[in-house]
Amino acid sequence: MGVTVGIIDSAAALLAAGVDGVVAGWDQQVPVRNLEKGVAFPSGTPHSFFMDRFASAYQVELGAFVDVISRRIESPCTPRDALEVAYIAEAATLSLQLHRPVRIDEVRL
């Protein structure tokens, strides 16, 4: 079973694998609303800027990057991890351009 990427907004991507799926970047402040009657999620005040939404994640990421380039720790990411991220980014870009979900195997070499 393949994985499909679809863009929800500029900071959230839907990864659907069969019946179950996950959304990266989804929280109470995602600037969307549910159209189902009686469903109040999300109920928080929408983020106004993507840095508000991901500032703490970027701080942790930058700290880990500095630790790796300073040789205090080994990189937790393998070359295979980097290749998989490139496939996901390519599928997300293609999804945005084609206005449809794109399966990872459509862009995998």
Tab-separated table of C-alpha atoms in Angstrom:
chain	number	residue	atom	x	y	z
A	1	MET	CA	0.000	0.000	0.000
A	2	GLY	CA	1.433	3.368	-0.990
A	3	VAL	CA	1.422	6.679	0.800
A	4	THR	CA	-0.361	9.696	-0.678
A	5	VAL	CA	0.584	13.318	-0.003
A	6	GLY	CA	-1.925	16.140	-0.313
A	7	ILE	CA	-1.432	19.776	0.661
A	8	ILE	CA	-3.924	21.076	3.237
A	9	ASP	CA	-2.371	24.512	3.664
A	10	SER	CA	1.111	26.010	3.503
A	11	ALA	CA	2.183	24.248	6.698
A	12	ALA	CA	0.178	21.038	6.917
A	13	ALA	CA	0.375	18.007	4.685
A	14	LEU	CA	-1.925	15.003	4.681
A	15	LEU	CA	-0.233	11.632	4.514
A	16	ALA	CA	-2.866	9.006	3.844
A	17	ALA	CA	-2.064	5.324	3.924
A	18	GLY	CA	-5.143	3.247	3.252
A	19	VAL	CA	-7.899	3.706	5.812
A	20	ASP	CA	-5.693	5.485	8.362
A	21	GLY	CA	-3.811	8.712	7.784
A	22	VAL	CA	-1.874	11.372	9.635
A	23	VAL	CA	-1.597	15.119	9.267
A	24	ALA	CA	1.627	16.934	10.074
A	25	GLY	CA	1.186	20.355	11.627
A	26	TRP	CA	-2.426	19.894	12.745
A	27	ASP	CA	-3.403	21.423	16.089
A	28	GLN	CA	-6.170	23.433	17.748
A	29	GLN	CA	-5.044	26.591	15.947
A	30	VAL	CA	-5.001	25.340	12.346
A	31	PRO	CA	-6.723	28.013	10.242
A	32	VAL	CA	-9.463	25.721	8.919
A	33	ARG	CA	-12.921	24.827	10.113
A	34	ASN	CA	-14.890	21.625	10.155
A	35	LEU	CA	-18.077	21.672	8.080
A	36	GLU	CA	-19.708	18.820	10.007
A	37	LYS	CA	-22.710	19.987	11.993
A	38	GLY	CA	-22.001	20.125	15.725
A	39	VAL	CA	-18.218	19.602	15.415
A	40	ALA	CA	-16.212	22.447	16.931
A	41	PHE	CA	-12.659	21.294	16.109
A	42	PRO	CA	-10.465	23.220	15.765
A	43	SER	CA	-11.573	25.580	18.485
A	44	GLY	CA	-8.422	27.633	19.113
A	45	THR	CA	-7.557	31.066	17.772
A	46	PRO	CA	-5.970	30.522	14.331
A	47	HIS	CA	-2.232	31.022	13.927
A	48	SER	CA	-1.532	34.212	12.036
A	49	PHE	CA	2.010	33.306	10.921
A	50	PHE	CA	3.733	29.968	10.388
A	51	MET	CA	6.585	30.885	12.770
A	52	ASP	CA	4.047	31.237	15.592
A	53	ARG	CA	3.005	27.712	14.835
A	54	PHE	CA	6.439	26.085	14.573
A	55	ALA	CA	8.860	28.340	16.530
A	56	SER	CA	9.662	25.774	19.230
A	57	ALA	CA	10.201	23.012	16.644
A	58	TYR	CA	12.596	25.235	14.682
A	59	GLN	CA	14.539	26.066	17.867
A	60	VAL	CA	14.986	22.371	18.677
A	61	GLU	CA	15.933	21.606	15.062
A	62	LEU	CA	18.501	24.411	14.958
A	63	GLY	CA	19.995	23.270	18.275
A	64	ALA	CA	20.346	19.706	16.965
A	65	PHE	CA	21.912	20.988	13.731
A	66	VAL	CA	24.505	22.990	15.698
A	67	ASP	CA	25.265	19.907	17.819
A	68	VAL	CA	25.806	17.799	14.683
A	69	ILE	CA	28.030	20.302	12.858
A	70	SER	CA	29.988	20.883	16.093
A	71	ARG	CA	30.500	17.093	16.245
A	72	ARG	CA	28.933	16.859	19.715
A	73	ILE	CA	26.501	14.246	18.386
A	74	GLU	CA	26.158	12.032	15.330
A	75	SER	CA	23.493	12.976	12.823
A	76	PRO	CA	20.309	11.052	13.607
A	77	CYS	CA	19.394	11.203	9.902
A	78	THR	CA	20.691	8.690	7.389
A	79	PRO	CA	21.176	9.363	3.680
A	80	ARG	CA	18.118	7.129	3.128
A	81	ASP	CA	16.093	9.415	5.445
A	82	ALA	CA	17.158	12.413	3.349
A	83	LEU	CA	16.104	10.665	0.143
A	84	GLU	CA	12.688	9.826	1.605
A	85	VAL	CA	12.199	13.457	2.649
A	86	ALA	CA	13.069	14.526	-0.895
A	87	TYR	CA	10.398	12.154	-2.255
A	88	ILE	CA	7.813	13.574	0.151
A	89	ALA	CA	8.728	17.152	-0.803
A	90	GLU	CA	8.537	16.290	-4.498
A	91	ALA	CA	5.130	14.654	-4.052
A	92	ALA	CA	3.869	17.661	-2.061
A	93	THR	CA	5.078	20.082	-4.749
A	94	LEU	CA	3.500	17.994	-7.485
A	95	SER	CA	0.262	17.788	-5.480
A	96	LEU	CA	0.194	21.573	-5.242
A	97	GLN	CA	0.837	21.969	-8.982
A	98	LEU	CA	-1.654	19.297	-10.100
A	99	HIS	CA	-4.336	20.093	-7.511
A	100	ARG	CA	-4.660	16.439	-6.550
A	101	PRO	CA	-3.169	13.967	-4.090
A	102	VAL	CA	0.094	12.434	-5.314
A	103	ARG	CA	1.311	8.981	-4.299
A	104	ILE	CA	4.922	8.768	-3.160
A	105	ASP	CA	5.531	5.961	-5.649
A	106	GLU	CA	4.648	8.429	-8.442
A	107	VAL	CA	7.864	10.371	-7.702
A	108	ARG	CA	10.122	7.632	-6.331
A	109	LEU	CA	13.047	6.857	-8.651
